[in-house]
Short mmCIF file of C-alpha atoms in Angstrom, two decimals:
data_model
loop_
_atom_site.label_atom_id
_atom_site.label_comp_id
_atom_site.label_asym_id
_atom_site.label_seq_id
_atom_site.Cartn_x
_atom_site.Cartn_y
_atom_site.Cartn_z
CA UNK A 1 -0.03 0.00 -0.08
CA UNK A 2 1.64 3.12 -1.18
CA UNK A 3 0.46 5.97 1.18
CA UNK A 4 2.69 8.49 -0.40
CA UNK A 5 1.02 7.97 -3.73
CA UNK A 6 -2.37 8.17 -2.17
CA UNK A 7 -1.52 11.53 -0.58
CA UNK A 8 0.02 12.91 -3.62
CA UNK A 9 -3.14 12.05 -5.75
CA UNK A 10 -5.59 13.59 -3.18
CA UNK A 11 -5.47 17.25 -4.30
CA UNK A 12 -6.08 16.55 -7.90
CA UNK A 13 -8.83 14.10 -7.32
CA UNK A 14 -10.55 16.60 -5.25
CA UNK A 15 -9.88 19.27 -7.75
CA UNK A 16 -11.51 16.97 -10.28
CA UNK A 17 -14.65 16.58 -8.22
CA UNK A 18 -15.02 20.24 -7.38
CA UNK A 19 -14.40 21.20 -11.11
CA UNK A 20 -17.18 18.80 -12.09
CA UNK A 21 -19.70 20.72 -9.87
CA UNK A 22 -19.48 19.14 -6.46
CA UNK A 23 -19.69 21.42 -3.42
CA UNK A 24 -16.18 21.58 -1.71
CA UNK A 25 -17.29 20.23 1.58
CA UNK A 26 -19.10 17.21 0.02
CA UNK A 27 -16.42 16.62 -2.25
CA UNK A 28 -13.69 16.52 0.39
CA UNK A 29 -15.77 13.97 2.30
CA UNK A 30 -16.18 11.77 -0.80
CA UNK A 31 -12.44 11.91 -1.41
CA UNK A 32 -11.75 10.91 2.14
CA UNK A 33 -14.15 8.02 1.75
CA UNK A 34 -12.47 6.76 -1.46
CA UNK A 35 -9.07 7.00 0.29
CA UNK A 36 -10.11 4.62 2.99
CA UNK A 37 -11.72 2.29 0.31
CA UNK A 38 -8.40 2.28 -1.53
CA UNK A 39 -6.36 1.45 1.65
CA UNK A 40 -8.92 -1.49 2.06
CA UNK A 41 -9.02 -2.67 -1.64
CA UNK A 42 -5.68 -1.88 -3.31
CA UNK A 43 -3.33 -4.22 -1.36
CA UNK A 44 -5.42 -7.35 -2.87
CA UNK A 45 -6.44 -5.62 -6.14
CA UNK A 46 -4.08 -2.69 -7.13
CA UNK A 47 -5.70 -0.56 -9.87
CA UNK A 48 -3.94 0.01 -13.18
CA UNK A 49 -4.96 3.63 -13.07
CA UNK A 50 -4.99 4.75 -9.36
CA UNK A 51 -6.02 8.34 -10.15
CA UNK A 52 -8.90 7.20 -12.35
CA UNK A 53 -9.91 4.70 -9.71
CA UNK A 54 -9.97 7.31 -7.10
CA UNK A 55 -11.98 9.79 -9.17
CA UNK A 56 -14.50 7.00 -10.01
CA UNK A 57 -15.13 5.88 -6.37
CA UNK A 58 -15.02 9.56 -4.98
CA UNK A 59 -17.52 10.67 -7.36
CA UNK A 60 -19.85 7.60 -6.65
CA UNK A 61 -19.64 8.36 -2.98
CA UNK A 62 -20.30 12.02 -3.75
CA UNK A 63 -23.40 10.90 -5.69
CA UNK A 64 -24.40 8.48 -2.92
CA UNK A 65 -24.25 11.15 -0.16
CA UNK A 66 -26.35 13.60 -2.14
CA UNK A 67 -28.71 11.16 -3.61
CA UNK A 68 -31.36 12.25 -1.22
CA UNK A 69 -31.11 15.82 -2.34
CA UNK A 70 -33.60 17.31 -4.50
CA UNK A 71 -30.67 17.72 -6.95
CA UNK A 72 -30.57 13.91 -7.26
CA UNK A 73 -31.73 13.75 -10.93
CA UNK A 74 -29.69 16.46 -12.16
CA UNK A 75 -26.51 14.98 -10.61
CA UNK A 76 -27.17 11.46 -11.85
CA UNK A 77 -27.49 12.95 -15.29
CA UNK A 78 -24.28 14.66 -14.79
CA UNK A 79 -22.55 11.44 -14.19
CA UNK A 80 -23.92 9.94 -17.32
CA UNK A 81 -22.69 12.77 -19.37
CA UNK A 82 -19.22 12.67 -17.64
CA UNK A 83 -16.49 11.15 -19.80
CA UNK A 84 -14.69 8.01 -18.40
CA UNK A 85 -12.21 9.15 -15.74
CA UNK A 86 -8.73 9.22 -17.02
CA UNK A 87 -5.56 11.44 -16.94
CA UNK A 88 -6.62 15.04 -16.49
CA UNK A 89 -4.61 18.14 -16.18
CA UNK A 90 -4.00 18.55 -12.39
CA UNK A 91 -1.85 21.49 -11.83
CA UNK A 92 -4.50 24.10 -11.89
CA UNK A 93 -6.85 22.41 -9.74
CA UNK A 94 -4.21 21.74 -7.14
CA UNK A 95 -3.00 25.10 -7.09
CA UNK A 96 -6.64 26.47 -6.47
CA UNK A 97 -6.92 24.03 -3.64
CA UNK A 98 -3.90 25.45 -1.92
CA UNK A 99 -5.51 28.88 -2.19
CA UNK A 100 -8.83 27.77 -0.97
CA UNK A 101 -7.34 25.82 2.13
CA UNK A 102 -5.42 29.10 3.03
CA UNK A 103 -8.32 31.44 2.52
CA UNK A 104 -8.13 34.47 4.47
CA UNK A 105 -11.57 33.91 5.98
CA UNK A 106 -10.01 30.95 7.91
CA UNK A 107 -8.22 31.20 11.30
CA UNK A 108 -4.60 29.93 11.17
CA UNK A 109 -5.42 26.62 12.91
CA UNK A 110 -8.27 25.88 10.46
CA UNK A 111 -6.41 26.63 7.52
CA UNK A 112 -3.65 24.31 8.63
CA UNK A 113 -5.95 21.58 9.41
CA UNK A 114 -7.80 22.01 6.03
CA UNK A 115 -4.56 22.19 4.07
CA UNK A 116 -3.17 18.90 5.76
CA UNK A 117 -6.49 17.17 4.94
CA UNK A 118 -7.50 18.34 1.36
CA UNK A 119 -4.13 19.06 0.03
CA UNK A 120 -1.98 16.56 1.99
CA UNK A 121 -4.49 13.66 2.09
CA UNK A 122 -3.95 13.14 5.77
CA UNK A 123 -6.74 11.56 7.85
CA UNK A 124 -8.52 13.49 10.74
CA UNK A 125 -6.88 11.04 13.08
CA UNK A 126 -3.46 11.73 11.86
CA UNK A 127 -3.65 15.55 12.00
CA UNK A 128 -5.37 15.51 15.42
CA UNK A 129 -2.56 13.14 16.72
CA UNK A 130 0.00 15.67 15.22
CA UNK A 131 -1.46 18.58 16.99
CA UNK A 132 -2.30 16.70 20.27
CA UNK A 133 -5.97 17.37 20.32
CA UNK A 134 -8.82 14.94 20.40
CA UNK A 135 -10.03 13.46 17.09
CA UNK A 136 -13.33 15.00 17.57
CA UNK A 137 -11.96 18.48 18.19
CA UNK A 138 -10.00 18.26 14.84
CA UNK A 139 -12.95 16.88 12.97
CA UNK A 140 -14.93 19.83 14.14
CA UNK A 141 -12.30 22.23 13.08
CA UNK A 142 -12.06 20.65 9.56
CA UNK A 143 -15.72 20.73 9.17
CA UNK A 144 -16.09 24.22 10.31
CA UNK A 145 -13.19 25.18 7.77
CA UNK A 146 -15.04 23.43 5.05
CA UNK A 147 -18.35 25.24 5.67
CA UNK A 148 -16.38 28.56 5.81
CA UNK A 149 -14.90 28.07 2.43
CA UNK A 150 -17.81 26.18 0.77
CA UNK A 151 -19.30 29.36 -0.60
CA UNK A 152 -15.83 30.62 -1.97
CA UNK A 153 -15.59 30.42 -5.77
CA UNK A 154 -13.07 27.95 -6.76
CA UNK A 155 -11.55 29.75 -9.91
CA UNK A 156 -10.23 32.69 -8.24
CA UNK A 157 -6.38 33.02 -7.65
CA UNK A 158 -5.55 33.60 -3.98
CA UNK A 159 -2.83 35.32 -2.09
CA UNK A 160 0.47 33.36 -2.37
CA UNK A 161 1.71 35.01 0.80
CA UNK A 162 -1.16 33.43 2.77
CA UNK A 163 -0.58 29.95 1.39
CA UNK A 164 3.18 30.24 2.20
CA UNK A 165 2.42 31.31 5.97
CA UNK A 166 0.23 28.23 6.32
CA UNK A 167 2.84 25.95 5.08
CA UNK A 168 5.31 27.45 7.34
CA UNK A 169 3.04 27.06 10.28
CA UNK A 170 2.79 23.36 9.51
CA UNK A 171 6.55 23.18 9.13
CA UNK A 172 7.15 24.98 12.53
CA UNK A 173 4.87 22.59 14.38
CA UNK A 174 7.62 20.01 14.29
CA UNK A 175 6.42 16.44 14.75
CA UNK A 176 4.57 14.20 17.11
CA UNK A 177 2.39 11.28 16.47
CA UNK A 178 2.84 9.21 13.41
CA UNK A 179 3.15 12.16 11.04
CA UNK A 180 6.28 14.22 10.48
CA UNK A 181 4.81 17.71 9.96
CA UNK A 182 8.15 19.12 8.88
CA UNK A 183 8.55 16.54 6.19
CA UNK A 184 4.91 17.00 5.24
CA UNK A 185 5.20 20.60 4.80
CA UNK A 186 8.31 20.08 2.64
CA UNK A 187 6.38 17.49 0.39
CA UNK A 188 3.52 20.15 0.10
CA UNK A 189 5.88 23.03 -0.77
CA UNK A 190 7.59 20.98 -3.23
CA UNK A 191 4.24 20.24 -4.95
CA UNK A 192 3.42 24.08 -4.62
CA UNK A 193 6.91 24.91 -6.60
CA UNK A 194 5.80 22.68 -9.40
CA UNK A 195 2.40 24.40 -9.56
CA UNK A 196 3.49 27.84 -9.31
CA UNK A 197 6.56 29.99 -10.48
CA UNK A 198 7.09 32.23 -7.74
CA UNK A 199 10.54 33.15 -6.11
CA UNK A 200 9.07 33.28 -2.62
CA UNK A 201 7.76 29.84 -2.99
CA UNK A 202 11.23 28.73 -3.80
CA UNK A 203 12.46 30.73 -0.92
CA UNK A 204 10.29 28.87 1.44
CA UNK A 205 11.25 25.50 0.05
CA UNK A 206 14.84 26.31 0.42
CA UNK A 207 14.40 27.68 3.84
CA UNK A 208 12.75 24.47 5.09
CA UNK A 209 15.27 22.31 3.54
CA UNK A 210 18.06 24.29 5.02
CA UNK A 211 16.42 24.00 8.35
CA UNK A 212 15.49 20.30 8.04
CA UNK A 213 19.05 19.39 7.02
CA UNK A 214 20.23 20.35 10.63
CA UNK A 215 17.56 18.47 12.38
CA UNK A 216 19.53 15.46 13.37
CA UNK A 217 22.24 17.60 14.98
CA UNK A 218 19.73 20.04 16.70
CA UNK A 219 18.78 17.82 19.58
CA UNK A 220 20.58 15.14 21.68
CA UNK A 221 19.00 11.63 21.96
CA UNK A 222 17.47 12.92 25.39
CA UNK A 223 15.79 15.68 23.56
CA UNK A 224 17.86 18.51 24.93
CA UNK A 225 18.88 21.31 22.66
CA UNK A 226 22.26 21.69 20.92
CA UNK A 227 22.92 25.33 20.17
CA UNK A 228 23.94 25.90 16.44
CA UNK A 229 27.69 26.74 17.44
CA UNK A 230 28.06 23.33 19.13
CA UNK A 231 26.29 21.24 16.69
CA UNK A 232 27.96 18.21 14.96
CA UNK A 233 28.21 19.54 11.48
CA UNK A 234 28.90 16.15 10.12
CA UNK A 235 25.45 15.30 11.13
CA UNK A 236 23.93 17.80 8.80
CA UNK A 237 22.27 16.29 5.71
CA UNK A 238 24.69 17.73 3.01
CA UNK A 239 22.28 16.74 0.13
CA UNK A 240 19.44 18.69 1.42
CA UNK A 241 21.83 21.68 2.04
CA UNK A 242 23.16 21.40 -1.50
CA UNK A 243 19.50 21.43 -2.83
CA UNK A 244 18.37 24.20 -0.67
CA UNK A 245 21.37 26.51 -1.51
CA UNK A 246 20.91 25.80 -5.23
CA UNK A 247 17.22 26.72 -4.79
CA UNK A 248 17.74 29.96 -3.01
CA UNK A 249 20.44 31.11 -5.19
CA UNK A 250 18.17 30.64 -8.40
CA UNK A 251 15.49 32.50 -6.43
CA UNK A 252 17.71 35.45 -5.56
CA UNK A 253 18.94 35.66 -9.08
CA UNK A 254 15.45 36.66 -10.11
CA UNK A 255 15.87 39.81 -8.03
CA UNK A 256 12.34 39.81 -6.59
CA UNK A 257 13.34 39.46 -2.87
CA UNK A 258 10.91 38.49 -0.12
CA UNK A 259 11.18 37.57 3.39
CA UNK A 260 11.53 33.80 2.75
CA UNK A 261 14.24 34.20 0.40
CA UNK A 262 16.16 36.53 2.85
CA UNK A 263 15.74 34.06 5.62
CA UNK A 264 16.80 31.08 3.40
CA UNK A 265 19.82 33.24 2.61
CA UNK A 266 20.75 33.60 6.16
CA UNK A 267 20.22 29.75 6.71
CA UNK A 268 22.38 29.17 3.64
CA UNK A 269 25.12 31.17 5.21
CA UNK A 270 24.96 29.20 8.45
CA UNK A 271 25.28 25.84 6.62
CA UNK A 272 27.98 27.09 4.37
CA UNK A 273 30.33 27.42 7.17
CA UNK A 274 32.53 24.56 7.85
CA UNK A 275 32.93 25.44 11.60
CA UNK A 276 30.73 27.89 13.60
CA UNK A 277 33.88 30.29 13.78
CA UNK A 278 33.91 30.58 10.14
CA UNK A 279 30.47 31.79 9.79
CA UNK A 280 30.16 34.81 7.69
CA UNK A 281 28.31 36.97 10.21
CA UNK A 282 29.00 40.29 8.45
CA UNK A 283 26.91 39.02 5.47
CA UNK A 284 24.28 37.66 7.82
CA UNK A 285 23.76 40.99 9.45
CA UNK A 286 23.37 42.53 5.94
CA UNK A 287 20.51 40.02 5.36
CA UNK A 288 18.85 40.74 8.56
CA UNK A 289 18.87 44.46 7.67
CA UNK A 290 17.16 43.46 4.33
CA UNK A 291 14.64 41.31 6.48
CA UNK A 292 14.06 44.17 8.74
CA UNK A 293 13.34 46.23 5.87
CA UNK A 294 10.72 43.64 4.30
CA UNK A 295 8.91 42.81 7.59
CA UNK A 296 9.62 45.44 10.25
CA UNK A 297 9.45 42.67 12.76
CA UNK A 298 10.76 43.04 16.24
CA UNK A 299 11.78 39.37 16.23
CA UNK A 300 13.93 40.05 13.23
CA UNK A 301 15.75 42.76 14.84
CA UNK A 302 16.27 40.59 18.09
CA UNK A 303 18.02 38.00 15.84
CA UNK A 304 19.98 40.86 14.26
CA UNK A 305 21.19 41.88 17.61
CA UNK A 306 22.67 38.32 17.92
CA UNK A 307 24.34 38.64 14.54
CA UNK A 308 25.58 42.23 15.25
CA UNK A 309 27.15 40.53 18.55
CA UNK A 310 28.97 38.00 16.38
CA UNK A 311 30.14 40.27 13.66
CA UNK A 312 31.10 43.22 15.83
CA UNK A 313 31.46 41.73 19.23
CA UNK A 314 29.03 41.52 22.40
CA UNK A 315 29.10 45.24 23.02
CA UNK A 316 27.87 46.14 19.75
CA UNK A 317 25.19 43.48 20.07
CA UNK A 318 24.22 44.82 23.34
CA UNK A 319 23.79 48.25 22.01
CA UNK A 320 21.66 46.80 19.31
CA UNK A 321 19.60 45.09 21.98
CA UNK A 322 19.10 48.17 23.92
CA UNK A 323 17.06 49.74 21.24
CA UNK A 324 14.51 46.91 21.51
CA UNK A 325 11.59 46.30 23.91
CA UNK A 326 12.61 43.95 26.69
CA UNK A 327 9.30 42.25 26.78
CA UNK A 328 9.97 40.52 23.39
CA UNK A 329 10.07 36.64 23.56
CA UNK A 330 13.75 35.56 23.99
CA UNK A 331 15.02 39.08 24.72
CA UNK A 332 16.44 37.83 28.25
CA UNK A 333 17.96 34.93 26.41
CA UNK A 334 19.71 36.97 23.86
CA UNK A 335 20.73 39.46 26.55
CA UNK A 336 22.18 36.61 28.72
CA UNK A 337 24.29 35.22 25.76
CA UNK A 338 25.73 38.81 24.79
CA UNK A 339 26.53 39.54 28.57
CA UNK A 340 28.27 36.06 28.94
CA UNK A 341 30.29 36.65 25.93
CA UNK A 342 31.19 40.21 27.16
CA UNK A 343 32.46 38.55 30.42
CA UNK A 344 29.68 39.61 32.79
CA UNK A 345 28.91 36.25 34.06
CA UNK A 346 26.78 37.23 37.11
CA UNK A 347 24.37 39.19 34.84
CA UNK A 348 24.46 36.57 32.32
CA UNK A 349 23.39 34.00 34.88
CA UNK A 350 20.54 36.05 36.20
CA UNK A 351 19.39 36.78 32.71
CA UNK A 352 19.44 33.17 31.75
CA UNK A 353 17.40 32.10 34.68
CA UNK A 354 14.84 34.89 33.93
CA UNK A 355 14.88 33.66 30.19
CA UNK A 356 14.26 30.06 31.48
CA UNK A 357 11.15 31.21 33.17
CA UNK A 358 9.73 32.81 30.11
CA UNK A 359 10.68 29.88 27.86
CA UNK A 360 7.74 28.74 25.40
CA UNK A 361 8.63 25.02 25.55
CA UNK A 362 10.34 22.52 27.73
CA UNK A 363 13.36 21.90 25.71
CA UNK A 364 14.30 25.49 25.64
CA UNK A 365 13.49 26.00 29.40
CA UNK A 366 15.82 23.05 30.26
CA UNK A 367 18.44 24.44 28.09
CA UNK A 368 18.41 28.00 29.47
CA UNK A 369 18.18 26.61 33.18
CA UNK A 370 21.36 24.48 32.27
CA UNK A 371 23.11 27.74 30.94
CA UNK A 372 22.26 29.53 34.17
CA UNK A 373 23.43 26.71 36.34
CA UNK A 374 26.73 26.29 34.46
CA UNK A 375 27.53 29.99 35.15
CA UNK A 376 26.44 29.84 38.82
CA UNK A 377 28.57 26.68 39.25
CA UNK A 378 31.53 28.43 37.83
CA UNK A 379 30.96 31.38 40.15
CA UNK A 380 31.05 29.24 43.34
CA UNK A 381 34.44 27.71 42.53
CA UNK B 1 -2.37 27.37 17.94
CA UNK B 2 -1.81 27.10 21.59
CA UNK B 3 -2.98 25.09 24.29
CA UNK B 4 -3.98 26.79 27.52
CA UNK B 5 -5.26 25.46 30.93
CA UNK B 6 -8.20 26.97 32.54
CA UNK B 7 -8.11 26.53 36.25
CA UNK B 8 -11.07 26.91 38.43
CA UNK B 9 -10.21 27.27 42.11
CA UNK B 10 -12.19 26.34 45.25
CA UNK B 11 -9.87 28.37 47.26
CA UNK B 12 -6.71 30.53 46.65
CA UNK B 13 -7.98 32.70 44.06
CA UNK B 14 -9.08 36.29 44.92
CA UNK B 15 -12.80 36.41 45.96
CA UNK B 16 -15.43 36.54 43.15
CA UNK B 17 -17.50 39.64 42.80
CA UNK B 18 -20.69 37.64 43.28
CA UNK B 19 -19.18 35.45 46.17
CA UNK B 20 -22.02 33.46 47.59
CA UNK B 21 -21.20 29.81 48.36
CA UNK B 22 -22.75 27.45 46.01
CA UNK B 23 -24.98 25.74 48.72
CA UNK B 24 -26.70 29.01 49.39
CA UNK B 25 -28.07 29.25 45.75
CA UNK B 26 -31.48 28.01 44.71
CA UNK B 27 -31.76 24.71 43.00
CA UNK B 28 -32.72 26.59 39.80
CA UNK B 29 -29.67 28.90 40.16
CA UNK B 30 -27.33 25.71 40.37
CA UNK B 31 -28.97 24.12 37.48
CA UNK B 32 -28.48 27.31 35.31
CA UNK B 33 -24.79 27.52 36.41
CA UNK B 34 -24.26 23.91 35.37
CA UNK B 35 -26.17 24.44 32.09
CA UNK B 36 -23.95 27.49 31.29
CA UNK B 37 -20.71 25.36 31.93
CA UNK B 38 -22.12 22.58 29.85
CA UNK B 39 -23.07 24.91 27.02
CA UNK B 40 -19.82 26.57 27.16
CA UNK B 41 -17.90 23.28 26.73
CA UNK B 42 -20.37 22.11 24.00
CA UNK B 43 -19.61 25.46 22.06
CA UNK B 44 -15.98 24.94 22.31
CA UNK B 45 -16.23 21.33 20.94
CA UNK B 46 -18.26 22.93 18.08
CA UNK B 47 -15.50 25.55 17.25
CA UNK B 48 -12.77 22.82 17.61
CA UNK B 49 -11.15 24.55 20.54
CA UNK B 50 -12.03 22.02 23.25
CA UNK B 51 -9.34 19.50 24.34
CA UNK B 52 -10.28 18.33 27.58
CA UNK B 53 -12.00 19.21 30.84
CA UNK B 54 -12.77 17.59 34.42
CA UNK B 55 -13.99 18.46 37.79
CA UNK B 56 -11.85 17.55 40.84
CA UNK B 57 -12.97 16.51 44.32
CA UNK B 58 -12.06 18.87 47.09
CA UNK B 59 -10.39 15.92 48.85
CA UNK B 60 -6.68 15.38 48.00
CA UNK B 61 -3.53 14.12 49.67
CA UNK B 62 -0.05 15.12 49.60
CA UNK B 63 2.36 12.16 49.01
CA UNK B 64 6.01 11.87 49.43
CA UNK B 65 8.68 9.43 49.00
CA UNK B 66 10.08 8.24 52.41
CA UNK B 67 13.19 6.14 51.70
CA UNK B 68 14.05 2.75 50.58
CA UNK B 69 11.64 0.00 51.47
CA UNK B 70 9.23 2.25 53.28
CA UNK B 71 5.78 3.16 52.27
CA UNK B 72 5.12 6.87 50.86
CA UNK B 73 4.23 9.39 53.55
CA UNK B 74 1.01 11.22 53.14
CA UNK B 75 0.08 14.30 55.13
CA UNK B 76 -3.58 13.65 54.78
CA UNK B 77 -6.16 16.35 53.40
CA UNK B 78 -4.74 19.46 52.21
CA UNK B 79 -4.14 21.98 54.99
CA UNK B 80 -6.73 24.92 55.22
CA UNK B 81 -4.39 27.42 53.84
CA UNK B 82 -3.70 25.68 50.67
CA UNK B 83 -4.83 26.49 47.15
CA UNK B 84 -7.43 24.11 45.98
CA UNK B 85 -8.31 23.25 42.38
CA UNK B 86 -11.97 22.65 41.63
CA UNK B 87 -11.55 21.80 38.13
CA UNK B 88 -9.78 22.45 34.82
CA UNK B 89 -10.45 22.86 30.99
CA UNK B 90 -7.75 22.62 28.27
CA UNK B 91 -8.42 24.61 25.08
CA UNK B 92 -6.33 24.87 21.95
CA UNK B 93 -6.82 28.33 20.48
CA UNK B 94 -5.20 30.63 17.85
CA UNK B 95 -4.13 33.38 20.19
CA UNK B 96 -3.75 34.52 23.71
CA UNK B 97 -6.41 37.20 23.19
CA UNK B 98 -8.73 34.20 22.43
CA UNK B 99 -7.98 32.24 25.41
CA UNK B 100 -8.53 35.46 27.48
CA UNK B 101 -11.82 35.94 25.81
CA UNK B 102 -12.97 32.59 26.65
CA UNK B 103 -11.63 32.57 30.17
CA UNK B 104 -13.76 35.78 30.63
CA UNK B 105 -16.74 34.08 29.20
CA UNK B 106 -16.45 31.23 31.67
CA UNK B 107 -16.08 33.65 34.51
CA UNK B 108 -19.27 34.96 33.55
CA UNK B 109 -21.18 31.73 34.61
CA UNK B 110 -24.43 32.62 36.54
CA UNK B 111 -24.41 32.41 40.33
CA UNK B 112 -26.71 33.71 43.18
CA UNK B 113 -29.56 35.78 41.92
CA UNK B 114 -28.87 34.67 38.27
CA UNK B 115 -25.88 37.23 38.27
CA UNK B 116 -22.60 36.44 36.75
CA UNK B 117 -20.25 35.15 39.46
CA UNK B 118 -17.21 37.07 38.14
CA UNK B 119 -14.99 34.54 39.63
CA UNK B 120 -11.28 34.69 39.05
CA UNK B 121 -10.09 31.91 36.63
CA UNK B 122 -6.39 31.16 36.21
CA UNK B 123 -5.05 30.81 32.56
CA UNK B 124 -1.92 29.01 31.92
CA UNK B 125 -0.14 28.33 28.69
CA UNK B 126 1.13 24.85 28.10
CA UNK B 127 4.88 24.44 27.50
CA UNK B 128 4.70 23.17 23.91
CA UNK B 129 6.94 20.73 22.18
CA UNK B 130 10.04 22.65 20.75
CA UNK B 131 9.33 23.95 17.24
CA UNK B 132 11.58 22.86 14.38
CA UNK B 133 13.33 26.21 14.41
CA UNK B 134 15.39 26.69 17.50
CA UNK B 135 18.25 28.87 16.50
#
């Protein structure tokens, strides 16, 4: 049973049903039914044309489900008129699905859930597991999302930036349960790059690949964090890095810079350095300047302060930090790091402890607590 | 998308505005209160924001390891001064603002005289799994 094949066929099958006139929500249900049926039947009786098989079964399910409607007659006539399912152009339909699933009328969590289900072909149970919520909750989230977009016309181009934001949200969720959301986000973004020619789509794909390439080195077996400078670079995935660098370079050459390309450029500079000491921090600061210009995000300026601290020394980093609001997430952690590099270990220890209290996740809290403990232990000796 | 714990306290939180003990409400007021809580939970299930919720008994026990080969020590029921959790609900919402909004709604559950209790609820974010990007 090839689950990857099933998932990759999902958006085009769904697109065909919608194009034939099925309501999005009903079509989506029918496609899910067909996928379940495929899992049951295919191992013993694999179809010659998997997509054609799915379209046929899904369309029948859709008709069954709507048979009681007043539109029954019309829909049955429609299926008689329909040519036998076969290869169909898929690219446009799939692209429209991306836009629909990331429609601005949806909340971020609904958009993410709908994208994973309709474009990604995941089951509600898999999505619920990945987000650690009950299956019933995720089911409701998906059906509400479907209702929200069911009146939206399917033929309008949407906002690429919204789609990219949704995909990046999926990527950043990491992984839990039996679905690796980072890998799923990369798969969907790859699919999107095949459907749409846009340098920011390429920028996001490159960014994901470059981050993903370092995943194995980022944590110890016990789950604790390994900072970038201490990572074992031989554990980075050089193939993914090479691919990511190539994609971001090609995107940058088109001279339509966006925030994902700029972030990918920074990630590429990190992965390019054979050792942490050889990192080109001066160029990284320049990219952060570009990013700040593009996004005006305080988080970017916080990251920039770290880069300035590496390029021009901790005092310069602290000066850049002084211009920022100290209530920013991770502000204390950055301040602690810069003070430590500046030799003020007592202040650094105090700030690490403060940062640990504000940490948004367990691994980060434990890491920062260890940093504070390390400096405090040194002070006692 | 972040999970929050809504904590309802028996004791330990600041006093509610409409602070009449439940055993002094009329049965109808109690029914209205319970109905409000159930409706609230049902509505969050409908919006896909409900994760879990339970009520807790007031009786609880502190337990401590007491050394190799010895049974754990218990200190009996909570002492009078301790904070006491009456129940909890876990929600999964898009923003902190939404979490505050929902906590505010839950705090408006009707009490004595059919008026909102205005009780203080504690709102605590869960520490999440680390995101993919950590540097």
